[in-house]
GROMACS .gro file of C-alpha atoms in nm:
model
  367
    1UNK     CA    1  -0.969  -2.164  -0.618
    2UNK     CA    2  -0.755  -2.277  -0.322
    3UNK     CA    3  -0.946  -2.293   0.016
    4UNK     CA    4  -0.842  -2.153   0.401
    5UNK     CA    5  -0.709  -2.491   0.422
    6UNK     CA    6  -0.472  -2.532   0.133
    7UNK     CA    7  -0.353  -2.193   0.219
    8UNK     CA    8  -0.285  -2.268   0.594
    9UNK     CA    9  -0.082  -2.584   0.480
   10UNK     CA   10   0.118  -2.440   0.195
   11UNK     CA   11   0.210  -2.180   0.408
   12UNK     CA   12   0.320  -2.410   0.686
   13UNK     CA   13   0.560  -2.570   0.427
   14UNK     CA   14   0.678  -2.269   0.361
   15UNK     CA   15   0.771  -2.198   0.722
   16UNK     CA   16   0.922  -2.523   0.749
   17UNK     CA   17   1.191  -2.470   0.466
   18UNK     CA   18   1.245  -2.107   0.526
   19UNK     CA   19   1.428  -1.919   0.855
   20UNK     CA   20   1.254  -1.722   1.048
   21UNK     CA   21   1.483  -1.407   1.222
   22UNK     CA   22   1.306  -1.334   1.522
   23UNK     CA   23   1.326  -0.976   1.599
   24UNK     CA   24   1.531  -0.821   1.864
   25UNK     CA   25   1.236  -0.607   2.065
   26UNK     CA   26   1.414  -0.444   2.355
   27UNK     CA   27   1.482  -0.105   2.186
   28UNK     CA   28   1.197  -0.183   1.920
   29UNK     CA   29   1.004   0.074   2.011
   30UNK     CA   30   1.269   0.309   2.004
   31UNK     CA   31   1.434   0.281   1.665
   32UNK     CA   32   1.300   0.277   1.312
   33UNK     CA   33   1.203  -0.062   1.188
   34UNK     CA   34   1.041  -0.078   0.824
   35UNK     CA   35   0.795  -0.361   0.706
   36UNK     CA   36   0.787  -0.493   0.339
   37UNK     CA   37   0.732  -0.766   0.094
   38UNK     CA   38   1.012  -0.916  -0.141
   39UNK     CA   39   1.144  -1.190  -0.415
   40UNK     CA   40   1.450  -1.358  -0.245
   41UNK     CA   41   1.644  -1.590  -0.388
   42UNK     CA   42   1.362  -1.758  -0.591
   43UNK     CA   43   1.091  -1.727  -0.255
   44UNK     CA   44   0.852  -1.432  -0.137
   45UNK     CA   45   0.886  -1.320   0.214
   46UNK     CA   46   0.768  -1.045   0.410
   47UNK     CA   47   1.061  -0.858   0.556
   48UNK     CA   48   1.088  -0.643   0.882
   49UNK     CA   49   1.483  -0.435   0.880
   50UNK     CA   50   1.637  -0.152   1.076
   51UNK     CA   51   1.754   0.179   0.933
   52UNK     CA   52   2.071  -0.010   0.833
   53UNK     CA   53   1.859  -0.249   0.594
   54UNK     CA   54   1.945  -0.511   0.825
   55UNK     CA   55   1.682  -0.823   0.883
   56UNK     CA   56   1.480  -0.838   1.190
   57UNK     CA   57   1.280  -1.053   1.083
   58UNK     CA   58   1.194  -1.280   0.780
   59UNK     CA   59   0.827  -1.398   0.747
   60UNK     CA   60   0.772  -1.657   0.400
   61UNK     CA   61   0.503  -1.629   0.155
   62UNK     CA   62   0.362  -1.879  -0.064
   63UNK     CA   63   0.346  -1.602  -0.344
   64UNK     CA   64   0.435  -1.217  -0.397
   65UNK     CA   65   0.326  -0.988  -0.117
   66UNK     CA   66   0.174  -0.612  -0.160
   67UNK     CA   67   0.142  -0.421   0.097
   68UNK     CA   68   0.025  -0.450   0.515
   69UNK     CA   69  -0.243  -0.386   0.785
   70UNK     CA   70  -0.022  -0.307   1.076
   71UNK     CA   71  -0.189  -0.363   1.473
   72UNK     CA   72   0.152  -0.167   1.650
   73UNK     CA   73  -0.017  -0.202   2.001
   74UNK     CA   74  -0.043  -0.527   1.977
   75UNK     CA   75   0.284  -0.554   1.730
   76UNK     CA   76   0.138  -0.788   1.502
   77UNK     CA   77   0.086  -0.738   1.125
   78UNK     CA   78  -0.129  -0.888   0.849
   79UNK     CA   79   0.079  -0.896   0.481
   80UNK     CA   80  -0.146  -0.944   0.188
   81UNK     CA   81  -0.137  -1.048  -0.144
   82UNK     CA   82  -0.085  -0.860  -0.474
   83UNK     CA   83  -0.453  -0.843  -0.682
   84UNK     CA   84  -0.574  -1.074  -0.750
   85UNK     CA   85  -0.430  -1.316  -0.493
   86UNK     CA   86  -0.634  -1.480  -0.205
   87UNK     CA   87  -0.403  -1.485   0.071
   88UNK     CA   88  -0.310  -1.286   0.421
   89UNK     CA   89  -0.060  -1.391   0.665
   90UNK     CA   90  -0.064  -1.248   1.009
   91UNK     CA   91   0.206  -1.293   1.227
   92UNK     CA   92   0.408  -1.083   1.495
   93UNK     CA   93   0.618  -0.838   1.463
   94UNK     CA   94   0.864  -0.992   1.735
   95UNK     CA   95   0.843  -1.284   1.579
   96UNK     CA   96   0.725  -1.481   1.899
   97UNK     CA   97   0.366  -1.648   1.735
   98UNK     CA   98   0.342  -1.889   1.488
   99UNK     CA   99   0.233  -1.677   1.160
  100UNK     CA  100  -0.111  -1.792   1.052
  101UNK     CA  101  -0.269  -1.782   0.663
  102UNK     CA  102  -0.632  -1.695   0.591
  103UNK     CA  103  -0.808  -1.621   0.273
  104UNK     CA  104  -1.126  -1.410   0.170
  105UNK     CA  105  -1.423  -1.622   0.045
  106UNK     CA  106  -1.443  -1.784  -0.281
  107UNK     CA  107  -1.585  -1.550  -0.493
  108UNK     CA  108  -1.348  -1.237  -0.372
  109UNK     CA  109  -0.990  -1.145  -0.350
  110UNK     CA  110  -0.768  -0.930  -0.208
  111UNK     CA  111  -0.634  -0.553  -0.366
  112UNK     CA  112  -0.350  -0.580  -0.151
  113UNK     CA  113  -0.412  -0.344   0.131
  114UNK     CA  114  -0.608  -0.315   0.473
  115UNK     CA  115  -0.625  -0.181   0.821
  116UNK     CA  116  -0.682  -0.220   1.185
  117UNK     CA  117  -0.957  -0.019   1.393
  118UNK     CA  118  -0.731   0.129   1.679
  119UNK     CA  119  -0.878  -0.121   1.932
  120UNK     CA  120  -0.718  -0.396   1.743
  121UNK     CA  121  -1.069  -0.586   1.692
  122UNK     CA  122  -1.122  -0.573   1.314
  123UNK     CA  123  -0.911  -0.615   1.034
  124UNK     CA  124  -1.040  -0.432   0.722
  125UNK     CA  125  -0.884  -0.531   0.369
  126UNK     CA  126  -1.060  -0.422   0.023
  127UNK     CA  127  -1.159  -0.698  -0.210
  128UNK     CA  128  -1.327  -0.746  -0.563
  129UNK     CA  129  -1.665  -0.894  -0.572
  130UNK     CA  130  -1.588  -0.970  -0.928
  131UNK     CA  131  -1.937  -1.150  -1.057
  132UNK     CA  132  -2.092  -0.811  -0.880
  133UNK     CA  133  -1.915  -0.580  -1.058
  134UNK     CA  134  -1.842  -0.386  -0.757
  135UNK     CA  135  -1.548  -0.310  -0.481
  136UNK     CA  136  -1.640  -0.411  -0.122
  137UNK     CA  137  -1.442  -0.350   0.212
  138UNK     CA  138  -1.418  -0.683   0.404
  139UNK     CA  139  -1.403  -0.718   0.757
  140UNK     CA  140  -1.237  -0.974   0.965
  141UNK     CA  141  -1.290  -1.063   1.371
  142UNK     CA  142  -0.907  -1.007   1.464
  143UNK     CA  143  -0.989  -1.157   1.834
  144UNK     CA  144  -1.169  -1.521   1.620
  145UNK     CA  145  -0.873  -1.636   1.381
  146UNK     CA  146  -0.965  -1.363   1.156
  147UNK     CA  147  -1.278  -1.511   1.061
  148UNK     CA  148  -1.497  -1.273   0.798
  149UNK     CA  149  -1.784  -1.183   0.974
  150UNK     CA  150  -1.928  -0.859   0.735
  151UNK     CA  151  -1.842  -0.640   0.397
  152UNK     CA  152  -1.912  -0.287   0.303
  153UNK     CA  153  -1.986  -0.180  -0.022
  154UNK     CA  154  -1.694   0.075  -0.107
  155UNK     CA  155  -1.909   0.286  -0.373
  156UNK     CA  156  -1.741   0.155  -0.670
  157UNK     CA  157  -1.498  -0.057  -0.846
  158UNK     CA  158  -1.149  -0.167  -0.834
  159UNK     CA  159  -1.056  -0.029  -0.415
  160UNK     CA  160  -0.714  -0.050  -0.371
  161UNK     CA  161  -0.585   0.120  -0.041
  162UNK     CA  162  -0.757   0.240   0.274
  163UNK     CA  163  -0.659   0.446   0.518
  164UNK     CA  164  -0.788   0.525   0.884
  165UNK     CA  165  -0.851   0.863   0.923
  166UNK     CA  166  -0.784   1.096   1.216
  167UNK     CA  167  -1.137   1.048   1.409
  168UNK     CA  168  -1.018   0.680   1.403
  169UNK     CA  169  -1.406   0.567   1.261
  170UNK     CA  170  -1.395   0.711   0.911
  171UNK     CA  171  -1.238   0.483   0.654
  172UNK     CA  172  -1.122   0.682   0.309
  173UNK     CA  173  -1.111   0.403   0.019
  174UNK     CA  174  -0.955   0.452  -0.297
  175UNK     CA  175  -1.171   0.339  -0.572
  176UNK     CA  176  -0.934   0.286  -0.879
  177UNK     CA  177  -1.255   0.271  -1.138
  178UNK     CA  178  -1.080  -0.008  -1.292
  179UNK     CA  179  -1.260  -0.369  -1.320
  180UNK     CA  180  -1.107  -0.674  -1.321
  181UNK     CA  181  -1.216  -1.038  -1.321
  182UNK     CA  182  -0.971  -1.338  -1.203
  183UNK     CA  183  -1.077  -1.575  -1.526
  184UNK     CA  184  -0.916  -1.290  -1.692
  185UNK     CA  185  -0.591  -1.220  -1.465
  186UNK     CA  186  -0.510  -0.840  -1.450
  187UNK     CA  187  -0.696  -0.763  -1.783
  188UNK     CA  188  -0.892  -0.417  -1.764
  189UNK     CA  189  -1.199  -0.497  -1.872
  190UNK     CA  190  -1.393  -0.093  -1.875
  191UNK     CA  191  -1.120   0.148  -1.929
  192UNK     CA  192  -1.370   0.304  -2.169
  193UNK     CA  193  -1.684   0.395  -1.850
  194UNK     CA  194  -1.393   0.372  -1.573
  195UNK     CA  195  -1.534   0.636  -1.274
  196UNK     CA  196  -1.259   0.671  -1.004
  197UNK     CA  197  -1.299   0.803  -0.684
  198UNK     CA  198  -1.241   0.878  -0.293
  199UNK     CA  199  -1.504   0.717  -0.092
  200UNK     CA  200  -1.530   0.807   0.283
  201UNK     CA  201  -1.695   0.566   0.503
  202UNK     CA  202  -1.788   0.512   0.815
  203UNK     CA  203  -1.633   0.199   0.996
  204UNK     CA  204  -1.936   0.108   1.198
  205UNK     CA  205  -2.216   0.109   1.008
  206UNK     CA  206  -2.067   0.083   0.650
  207UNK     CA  207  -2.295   0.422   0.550
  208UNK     CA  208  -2.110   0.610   0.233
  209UNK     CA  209  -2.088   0.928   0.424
  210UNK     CA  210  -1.894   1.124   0.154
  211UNK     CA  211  -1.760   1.042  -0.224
  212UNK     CA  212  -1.521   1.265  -0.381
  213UNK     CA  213  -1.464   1.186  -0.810
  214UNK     CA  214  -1.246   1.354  -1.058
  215UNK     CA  215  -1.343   1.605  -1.336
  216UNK     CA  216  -1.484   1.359  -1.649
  217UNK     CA  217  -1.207   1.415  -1.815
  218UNK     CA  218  -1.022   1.241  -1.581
  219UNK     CA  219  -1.240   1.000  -1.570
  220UNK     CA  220  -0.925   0.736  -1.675
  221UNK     CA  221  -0.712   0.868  -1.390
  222UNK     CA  222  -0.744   0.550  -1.168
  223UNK     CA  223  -0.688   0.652  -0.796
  224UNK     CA  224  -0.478   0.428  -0.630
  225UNK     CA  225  -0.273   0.511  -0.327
  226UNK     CA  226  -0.304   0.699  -0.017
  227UNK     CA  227  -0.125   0.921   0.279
  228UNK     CA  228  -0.273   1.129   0.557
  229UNK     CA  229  -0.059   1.425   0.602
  230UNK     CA  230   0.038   1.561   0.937
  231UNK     CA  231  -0.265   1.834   0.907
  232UNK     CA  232  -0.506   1.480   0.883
  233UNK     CA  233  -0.556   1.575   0.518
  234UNK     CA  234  -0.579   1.240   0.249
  235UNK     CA  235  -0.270   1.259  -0.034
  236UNK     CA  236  -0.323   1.046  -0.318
  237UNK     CA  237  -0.096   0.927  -0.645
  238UNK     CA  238  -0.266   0.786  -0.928
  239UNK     CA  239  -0.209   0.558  -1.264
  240UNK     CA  240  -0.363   0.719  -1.582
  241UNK     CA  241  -0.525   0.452  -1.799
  242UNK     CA  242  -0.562   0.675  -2.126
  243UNK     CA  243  -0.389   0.776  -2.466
  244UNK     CA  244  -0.017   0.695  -2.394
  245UNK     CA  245   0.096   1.087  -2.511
  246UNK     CA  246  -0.131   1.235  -2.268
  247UNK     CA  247   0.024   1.378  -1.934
  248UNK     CA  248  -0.253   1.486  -1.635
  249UNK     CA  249  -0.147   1.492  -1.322
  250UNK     CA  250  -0.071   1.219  -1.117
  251UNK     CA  251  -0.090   1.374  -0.762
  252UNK     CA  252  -0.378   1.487  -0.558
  253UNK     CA  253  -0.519   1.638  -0.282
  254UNK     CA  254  -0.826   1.593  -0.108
  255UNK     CA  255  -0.997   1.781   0.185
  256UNK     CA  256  -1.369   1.713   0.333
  257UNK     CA  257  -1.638   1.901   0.258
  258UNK     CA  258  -1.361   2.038  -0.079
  259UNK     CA  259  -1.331   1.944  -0.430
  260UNK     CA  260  -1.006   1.733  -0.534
  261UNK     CA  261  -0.715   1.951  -0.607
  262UNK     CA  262  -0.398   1.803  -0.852
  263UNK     CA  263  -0.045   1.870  -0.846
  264UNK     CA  264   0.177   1.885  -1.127
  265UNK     CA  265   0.477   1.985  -1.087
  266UNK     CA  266   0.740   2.122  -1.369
  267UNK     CA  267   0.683   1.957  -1.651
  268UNK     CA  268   0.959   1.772  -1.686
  269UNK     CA  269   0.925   1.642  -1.371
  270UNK     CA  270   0.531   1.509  -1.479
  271UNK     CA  271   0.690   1.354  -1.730
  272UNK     CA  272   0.893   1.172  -1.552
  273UNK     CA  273   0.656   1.019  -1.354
  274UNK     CA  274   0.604   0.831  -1.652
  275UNK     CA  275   0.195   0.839  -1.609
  276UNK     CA  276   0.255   0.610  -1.290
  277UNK     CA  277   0.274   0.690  -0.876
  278UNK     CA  278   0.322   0.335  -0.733
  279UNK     CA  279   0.365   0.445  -0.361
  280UNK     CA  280   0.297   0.728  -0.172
  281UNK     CA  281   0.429   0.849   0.219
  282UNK     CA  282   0.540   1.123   0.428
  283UNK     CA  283   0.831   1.264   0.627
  284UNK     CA  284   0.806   1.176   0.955
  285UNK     CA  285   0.668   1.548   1.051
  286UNK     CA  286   0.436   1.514   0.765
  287UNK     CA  287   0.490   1.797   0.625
  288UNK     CA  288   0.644   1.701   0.282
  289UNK     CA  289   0.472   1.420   0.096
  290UNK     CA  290   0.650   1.176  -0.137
  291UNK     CA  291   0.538   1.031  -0.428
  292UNK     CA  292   0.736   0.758  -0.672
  293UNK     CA  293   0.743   0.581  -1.000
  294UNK     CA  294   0.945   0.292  -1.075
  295UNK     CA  295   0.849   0.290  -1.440
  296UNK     CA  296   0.999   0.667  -1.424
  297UNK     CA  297   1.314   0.579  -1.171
  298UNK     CA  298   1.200   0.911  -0.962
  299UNK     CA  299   1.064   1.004  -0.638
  300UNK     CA  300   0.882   1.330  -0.596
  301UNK     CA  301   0.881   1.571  -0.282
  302UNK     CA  302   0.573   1.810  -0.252
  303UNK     CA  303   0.501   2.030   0.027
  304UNK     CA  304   0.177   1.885   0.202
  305UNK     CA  305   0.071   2.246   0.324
  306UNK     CA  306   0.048   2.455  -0.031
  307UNK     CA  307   0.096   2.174  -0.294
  308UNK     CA  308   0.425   2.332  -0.432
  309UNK     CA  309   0.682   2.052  -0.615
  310UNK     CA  310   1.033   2.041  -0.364
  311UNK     CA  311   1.202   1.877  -0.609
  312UNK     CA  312   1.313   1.526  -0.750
  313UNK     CA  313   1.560   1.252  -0.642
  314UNK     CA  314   1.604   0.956  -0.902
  315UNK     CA  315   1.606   0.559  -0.817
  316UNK     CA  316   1.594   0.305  -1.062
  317UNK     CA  317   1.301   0.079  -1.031
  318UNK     CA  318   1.267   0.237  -0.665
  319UNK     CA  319   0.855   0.218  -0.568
  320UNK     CA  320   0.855   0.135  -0.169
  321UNK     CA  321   0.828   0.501   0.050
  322UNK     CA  322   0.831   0.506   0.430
  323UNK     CA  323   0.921   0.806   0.652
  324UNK     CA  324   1.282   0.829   0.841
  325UNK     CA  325   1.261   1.161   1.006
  326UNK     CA  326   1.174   1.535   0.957
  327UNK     CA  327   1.277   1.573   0.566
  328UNK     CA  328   1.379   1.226   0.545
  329UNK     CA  329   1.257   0.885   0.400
  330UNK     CA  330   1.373   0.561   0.321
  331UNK     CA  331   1.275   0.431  -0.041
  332UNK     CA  332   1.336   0.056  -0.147
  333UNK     CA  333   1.369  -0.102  -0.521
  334UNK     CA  334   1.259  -0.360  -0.756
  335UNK     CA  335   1.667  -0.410  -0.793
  336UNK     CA  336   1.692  -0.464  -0.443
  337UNK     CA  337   1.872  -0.112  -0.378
  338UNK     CA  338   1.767   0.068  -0.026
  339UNK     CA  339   1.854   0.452  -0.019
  340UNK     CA  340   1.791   0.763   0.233
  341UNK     CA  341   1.630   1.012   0.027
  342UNK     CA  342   1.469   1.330   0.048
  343UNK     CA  343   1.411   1.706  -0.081
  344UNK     CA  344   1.723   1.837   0.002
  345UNK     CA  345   2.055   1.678   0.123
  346UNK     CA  346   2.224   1.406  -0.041
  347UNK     CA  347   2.088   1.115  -0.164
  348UNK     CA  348   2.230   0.814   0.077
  349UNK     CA  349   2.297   0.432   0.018
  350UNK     CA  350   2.199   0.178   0.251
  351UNK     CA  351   2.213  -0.125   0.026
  352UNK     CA  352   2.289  -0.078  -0.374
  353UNK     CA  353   2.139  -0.265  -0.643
  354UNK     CA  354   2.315  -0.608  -0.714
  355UNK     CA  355   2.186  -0.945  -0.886
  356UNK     CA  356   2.210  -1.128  -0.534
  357UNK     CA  357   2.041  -0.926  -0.302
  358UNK     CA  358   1.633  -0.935  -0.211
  359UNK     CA  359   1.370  -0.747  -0.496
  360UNK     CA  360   1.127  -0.526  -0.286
  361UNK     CA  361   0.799  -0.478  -0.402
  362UNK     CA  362   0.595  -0.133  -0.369
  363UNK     CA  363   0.551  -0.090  -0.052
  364UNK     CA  364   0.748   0.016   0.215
  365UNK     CA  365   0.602   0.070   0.600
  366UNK     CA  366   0.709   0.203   0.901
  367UNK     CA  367   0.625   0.030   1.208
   0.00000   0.00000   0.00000
């Protein structure tokens, strides 16, 4: 396994044979700029463009990106690897500091996702102790070189994303229920005993202070990725690991203190989604959630206050979800397309799918 150091220098010979577009920050805070990670031309980059899908700024990586831990007061942002990599790049958003790689220790590795405590001093990112059997939320001294100083145990396996919730100490983790080992790449190794869940904890002490799990039938439903409404209330999409005709929904809801509810929307529409949600945002109000599936080609709008399906706009290969305004979000693709979408209103192109342009990956954040 590759060490801080071989990560540091690869990455600095990235930088050296790739441009970096420094961003133009004297409006920045007053127009929509969207962070995301992307194949280009043969290289992975993390990207920063305007509502036009114009570059900002250009960030290499020495392999493909997932998703982002994003510090706005301080504009920097940390872009991590896809599971199972072991790297993170932080670097800032106006492009001013020299990005900087780091790596979790040897016997973990990233899921893809973190976040910042509001006063900037931690980075938290979940990993996979993987000879433990067990997820763990890592956290990293954002004022020492990100040095990893402590880890919380997340209350199972396979955490993928984590979000900050509205009392700005409460972490809610998304424990998949899937586990994975590197020696045997992305193989699912329990899909049989898998036990997925939401695990609230508390970003001081690392105390489980609340666990919500499925019904046991659902037990195959791996949780995956997360969205605070505007009401503070955690939206999640999940991946169903079971019998390939089976079709239980892929959308949930969770409130403290309440039992999960699902969403299923028309049939058809659950269909379409193709047993996959890759990505999962809001509108800018936060009243309509969003949900996608590139294996289905669909996005799905669902009203965050009663649950109720708003309907269905179609993208092929589109994943990467990130809010635009009231009603309104921009979604990216695998094909490099970049659309305005939403419930209602026409469906808007900002860059169509062609062999020459940059592949984004499945996420898609505003900053």
């Amino acid at each position: 396994m590759r060490s801080t150091e071989i990560d540091r220098r690869t990455f600095l010979a990235l930088c050296s044979a790739a441009s970096l577009y420094p961003l133009s920050v004297a409006n920045a805070a007053e127009e929509a700029l969207f962070l995301g990670a992307r194949l280009n031309g043969g290289g992975f980059e993390a990207a920063v463009i305007d509502a036009a899908g114009n570059d900002r700024l250009v960030v290499p990586l020495e392999a493909r990106g997932h998703s982002f831990a994003i510090d706005l007061p301080r504009r920097r942002a940390v872009a991590f690897a896809r599971s199972p990599g072991r790297f993170a790049v932080v670097f800032s958003l106006d492009g001013k500091d020299e990005p900087r790689a780091f790596a979790p220790p040897p016997d973990r590795h990233f899921y893809g996702h973190g976040v910042f405590t509001p006063d900037g001093r931690l980075l938290l990112a979940t990993e996979n102790d993987y000879d433990g059997e067990r997820g763990v939320t890592g956290l990293y001294d954002a004022t020492n070189g990100f040095r990893r100083i402590a880890e919380f145990d997340t209350g199972g396996v396979g955490p993928h994303e984590v979000v900050l919730m509205k009392d700005s100490r409460t972490l809610c983790v998304a424990n998949g229920g899937i586990l994975t080992h590197p020696d045997y790449e992305r193989m699912k190794l329990n899909l049989p005993t898998m036990k997925p869940s939401l695990a609230y904890i508390d970003s001081e002490t690392g105390d489980l202070v609340e666990q919500a799990e499925l019904a046991p039938e659902l037990h195959q439903l791996s949780i995956r990725h997360m969205v605070l409404d505007g009401f503070g209330v955690v939206w999640f999409g999940a991946q169903y690991q079971g019998e390939d005709g089976a079709r239980p929904p892929l959308v949930g809801r969770h409130r403290r203190g309440s039992e999960i509810e699902l969403f299923t929307g028309p049939e058809a529409t659950l269909k379409a989604l193709d047993n996959y949600v890759g990505s999962v945002s809001t509108d800018l109000s936060g009243e309509i959630v969003a949900t996608s599936s590139p294996q289905g080609g669909i996005a799905v709008f669902w009203d965050a206050s009663t649950g109720k399906c708003l309907g269905e706009r179609r993208l092929e290969d589109g994943c990467g979800l990130a809010p635009l305004g009231k009603g309104r979000l921009i979604e990216t693709s695998g094909r490099g397309a970049i659309i305005r979408t939403g419930p209602k209103g026409a469906v808007e192109a900002i860059r169509r799918e062609a062999s020459n342009v940059p592949a984004w990956d499945n996420h898609l954040r505003r900053i």
